[in-house]
Coordinates of C-alpha atoms in Angstrom, one line a residue:
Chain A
X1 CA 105.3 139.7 124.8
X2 CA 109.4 138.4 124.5
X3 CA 110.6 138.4 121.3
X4 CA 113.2 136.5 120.4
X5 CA 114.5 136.5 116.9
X6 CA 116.0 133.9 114.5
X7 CA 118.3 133.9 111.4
X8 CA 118.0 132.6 108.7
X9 CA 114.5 130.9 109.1
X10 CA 115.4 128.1 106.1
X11 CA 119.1 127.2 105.7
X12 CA 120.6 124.4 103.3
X13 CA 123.8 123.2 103.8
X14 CA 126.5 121.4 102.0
X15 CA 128.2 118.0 104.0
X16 CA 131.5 119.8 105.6
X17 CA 130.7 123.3 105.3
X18 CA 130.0 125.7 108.4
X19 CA 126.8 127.3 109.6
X20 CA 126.0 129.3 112.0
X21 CA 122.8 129.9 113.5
X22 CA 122.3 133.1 115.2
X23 CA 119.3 134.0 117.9
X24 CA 118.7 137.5 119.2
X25 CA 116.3 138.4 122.4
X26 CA 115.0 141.9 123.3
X27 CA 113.8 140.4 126.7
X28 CA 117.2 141.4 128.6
X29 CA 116.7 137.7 129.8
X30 CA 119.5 135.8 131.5
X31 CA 119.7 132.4 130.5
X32 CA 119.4 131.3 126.7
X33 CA 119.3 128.0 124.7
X34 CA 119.7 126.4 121.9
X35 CA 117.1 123.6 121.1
X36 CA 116.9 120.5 118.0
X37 CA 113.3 119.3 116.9
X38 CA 112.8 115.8 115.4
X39 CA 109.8 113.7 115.2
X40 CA 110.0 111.2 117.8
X41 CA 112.5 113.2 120.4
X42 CA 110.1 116.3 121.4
X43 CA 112.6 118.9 122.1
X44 CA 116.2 118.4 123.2
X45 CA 118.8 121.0 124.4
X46 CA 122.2 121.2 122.8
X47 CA 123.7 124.5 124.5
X48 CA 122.6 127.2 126.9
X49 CA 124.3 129.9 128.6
X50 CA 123.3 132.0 131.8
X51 CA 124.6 134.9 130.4
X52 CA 127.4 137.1 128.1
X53 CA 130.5 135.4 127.8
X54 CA 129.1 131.9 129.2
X55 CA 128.6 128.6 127.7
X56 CA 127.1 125.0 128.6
X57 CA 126.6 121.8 127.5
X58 CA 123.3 120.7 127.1
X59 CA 122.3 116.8 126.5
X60 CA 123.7 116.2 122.6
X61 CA 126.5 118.9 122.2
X62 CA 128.3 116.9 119.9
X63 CA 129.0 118.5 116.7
X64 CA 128.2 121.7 117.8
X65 CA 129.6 125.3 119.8
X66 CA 127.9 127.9 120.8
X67 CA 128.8 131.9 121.6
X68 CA 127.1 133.9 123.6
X69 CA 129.0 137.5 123.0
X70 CA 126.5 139.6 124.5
X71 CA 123.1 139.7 126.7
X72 CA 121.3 139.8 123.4
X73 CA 122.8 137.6 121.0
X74 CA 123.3 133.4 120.9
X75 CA 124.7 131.5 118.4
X76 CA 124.7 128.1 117.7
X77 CA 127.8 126.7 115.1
X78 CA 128.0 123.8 113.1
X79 CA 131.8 123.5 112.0
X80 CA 131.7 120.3 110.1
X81 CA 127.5 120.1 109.0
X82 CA 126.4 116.4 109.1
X83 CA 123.5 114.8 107.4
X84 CA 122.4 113.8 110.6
X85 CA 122.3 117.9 111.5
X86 CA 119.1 118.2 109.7
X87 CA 116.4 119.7 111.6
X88 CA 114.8 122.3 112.9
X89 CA 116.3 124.5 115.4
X90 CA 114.9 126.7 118.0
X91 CA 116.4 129.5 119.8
X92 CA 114.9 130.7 123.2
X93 CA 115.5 133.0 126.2
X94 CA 113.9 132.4 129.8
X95 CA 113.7 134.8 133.2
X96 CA 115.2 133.5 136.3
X97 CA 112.4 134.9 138.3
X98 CA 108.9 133.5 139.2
X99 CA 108.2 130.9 136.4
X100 CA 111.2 130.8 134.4
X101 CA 109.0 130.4 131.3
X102 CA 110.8 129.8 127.9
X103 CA 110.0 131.8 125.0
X104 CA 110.8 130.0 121.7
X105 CA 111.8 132.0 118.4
X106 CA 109.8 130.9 115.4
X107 CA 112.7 128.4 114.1
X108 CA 115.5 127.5 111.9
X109 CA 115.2 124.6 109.6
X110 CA 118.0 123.2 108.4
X111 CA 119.0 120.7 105.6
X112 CA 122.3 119.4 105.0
X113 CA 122.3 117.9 102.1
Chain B
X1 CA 120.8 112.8 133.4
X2 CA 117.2 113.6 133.6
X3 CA 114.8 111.2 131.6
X4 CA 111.3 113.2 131.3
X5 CA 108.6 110.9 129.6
X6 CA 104.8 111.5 128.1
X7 CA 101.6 109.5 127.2
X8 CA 100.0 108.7 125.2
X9 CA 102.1 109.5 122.1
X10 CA 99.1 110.8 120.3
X11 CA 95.0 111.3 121.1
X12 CA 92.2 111.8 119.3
X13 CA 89.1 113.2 121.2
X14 CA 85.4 114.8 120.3
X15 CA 85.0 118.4 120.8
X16 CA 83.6 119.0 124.6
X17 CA 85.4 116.0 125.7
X18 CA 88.4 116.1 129.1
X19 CA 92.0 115.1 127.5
X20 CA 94.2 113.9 129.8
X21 CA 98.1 114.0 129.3
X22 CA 100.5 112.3 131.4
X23 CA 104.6 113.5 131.8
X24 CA 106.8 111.2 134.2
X25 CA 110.1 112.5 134.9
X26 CA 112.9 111.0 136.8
X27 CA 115.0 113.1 139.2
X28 CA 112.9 113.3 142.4
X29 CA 115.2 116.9 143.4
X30 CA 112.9 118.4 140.2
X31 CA 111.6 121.6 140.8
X32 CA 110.4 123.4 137.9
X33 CA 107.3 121.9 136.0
X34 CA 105.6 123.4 132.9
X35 CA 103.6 122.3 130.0
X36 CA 104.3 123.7 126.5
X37 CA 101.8 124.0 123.2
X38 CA 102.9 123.8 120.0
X39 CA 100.5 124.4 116.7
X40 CA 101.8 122.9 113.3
X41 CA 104.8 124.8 111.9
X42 CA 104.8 127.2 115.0
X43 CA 107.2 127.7 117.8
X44 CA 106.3 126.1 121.3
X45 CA 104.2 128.4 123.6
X46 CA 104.2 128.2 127.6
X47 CA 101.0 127.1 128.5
X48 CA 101.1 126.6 132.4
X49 CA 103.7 125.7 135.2
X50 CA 103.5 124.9 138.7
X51 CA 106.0 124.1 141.5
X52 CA 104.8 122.7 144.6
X53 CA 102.9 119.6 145.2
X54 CA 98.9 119.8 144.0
X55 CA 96.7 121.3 141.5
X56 CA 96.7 124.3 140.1
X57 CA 93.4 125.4 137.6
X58 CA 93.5 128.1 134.6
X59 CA 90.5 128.1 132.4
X60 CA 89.7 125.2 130.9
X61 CA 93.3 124.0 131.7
X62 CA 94.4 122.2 135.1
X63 CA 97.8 120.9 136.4
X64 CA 98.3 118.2 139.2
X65 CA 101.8 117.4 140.5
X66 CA 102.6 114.7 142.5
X67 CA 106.3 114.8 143.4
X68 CA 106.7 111.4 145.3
X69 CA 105.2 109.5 142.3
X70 CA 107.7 111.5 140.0
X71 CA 104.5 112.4 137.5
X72 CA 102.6 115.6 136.6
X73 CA 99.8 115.8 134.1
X74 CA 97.3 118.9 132.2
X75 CA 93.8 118.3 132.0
X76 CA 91.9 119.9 129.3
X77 CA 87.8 120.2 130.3
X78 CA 86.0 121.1 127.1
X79 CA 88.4 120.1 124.5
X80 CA 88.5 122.9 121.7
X81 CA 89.3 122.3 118.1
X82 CA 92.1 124.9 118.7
X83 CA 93.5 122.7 121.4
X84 CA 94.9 120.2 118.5
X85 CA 98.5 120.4 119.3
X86 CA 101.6 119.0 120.2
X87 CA 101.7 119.1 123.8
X88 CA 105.3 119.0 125.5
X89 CA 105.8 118.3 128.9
X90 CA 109.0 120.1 130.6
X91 CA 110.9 119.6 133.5
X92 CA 113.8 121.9 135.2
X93 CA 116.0 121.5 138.7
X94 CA 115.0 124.9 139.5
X95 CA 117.0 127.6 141.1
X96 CA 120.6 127.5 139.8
X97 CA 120.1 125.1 137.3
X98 CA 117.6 126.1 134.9
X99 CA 118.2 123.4 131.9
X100 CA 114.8 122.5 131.0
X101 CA 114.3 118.8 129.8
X102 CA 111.4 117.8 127.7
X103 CA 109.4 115.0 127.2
X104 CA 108.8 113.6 123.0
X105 CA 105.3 115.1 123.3
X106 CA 101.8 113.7 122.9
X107 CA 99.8 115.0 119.6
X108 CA 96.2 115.9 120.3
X109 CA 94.1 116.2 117.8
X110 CA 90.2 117.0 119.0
X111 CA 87.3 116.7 115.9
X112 CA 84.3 118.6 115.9

């Protein structure tokens, strides 16, 4: 099955400071993207990218940047961490063939406290 | 922007019983549909997808799209104590355009 990869799994953050998120995928899959988890909102997309060297915008970029410096790897940055950041984040790579079916690392929870 | 929305939020259910879970979406040029499962504390798992107008069956699990009334649902015959989960509904423009929108999710929860 695709494996994509998370670090770190459990982060807390201090108001102001930076974190990055990083995502890594041994699928050789195209298009990768960065999702937020709260209670109430299901699943909602904050960046993607179709592929090294690209970038989009997904529905609540705001406070966020992404890099995506190579087929493998996708990061997700937080500049200027916001109370309001907290949550759990999840990585995941899809195919562009057939299905497109996402597969989801196992998740980054985040405090910023 | 594409509003994708499901119901009911949450469902409880006997073991043996059909669950029904409905996902409205709102951008009739759609073309990818797909239900995701997610246990407690795990990642979200593709369940099944389908792309053209109808039903499609897998297991215990069937899918019915119907494009013109912008809704697809998954059926779940013999409801499974295993099946307790939140289920998210996703929907994608397709080819091109493969930002995948999801829906809040409904929480099933199915007692033996």
């Amino acid at each position: 099955e695709a494996a994509v990869t998370q670090s770190p799994r459990n982060k807390v953050a201090v108001t102001g400071g930076k974190v990055t998120l990083s995502c890594n995928q041994t699928n050789n899959h195209n298009n990768m993207y960065w999702y937020r988890q709260d209670t109430g909102h299901g699943l909602r997309l904050i960046h993607y990218s179709y592929g090294a060297g690209s970038t989009e915008k997904g529905d609540i970029p705001d406070g966020y940047k992404a890099s995506r410096p190579s087929q493998e790897n996708f990061s997700l940055i937080l500049e200027l961490a916001t109370p309001s950041q907290t949550s759990v984040y999840f990585c995941a790579s899809g195919d562009e063939g057939g299905q497109n079916t996402l597969y989801f690392g196992a998740g980054t929870r985040l405090s910023v406290l | 922007q594409q509003k994708v929305q499901q119901s009911p939020e949450s469902l409880i259910v006997p073991e043996g019983a059909m669950t029904s879970l409905n996902c409205t979406f709102s951008d009739s040029a759609s073309q990818y549909f797909a239900w995701y499962r997610q246990h407690s504390g795990k990642a979200p798992k593709a369940l099944m997808s389908i792309f053209s107008n109808g039903e499609k069956e897998e297991g215990r699990f069937t899918i019915h799209l119907n494009k013109a009334s912008l809704h697809f649902s998954l059926h779940i015959r013999d409801s499974q104590p295993s099946d307790s989960a939140l289920y998210l509904c996703a929907v994608s423009m397709g080819t091109g355009n493969y930002k995948y929108v999801f829906g809040a999710g409904t929480r099933l929860k199915v007692i033996a």
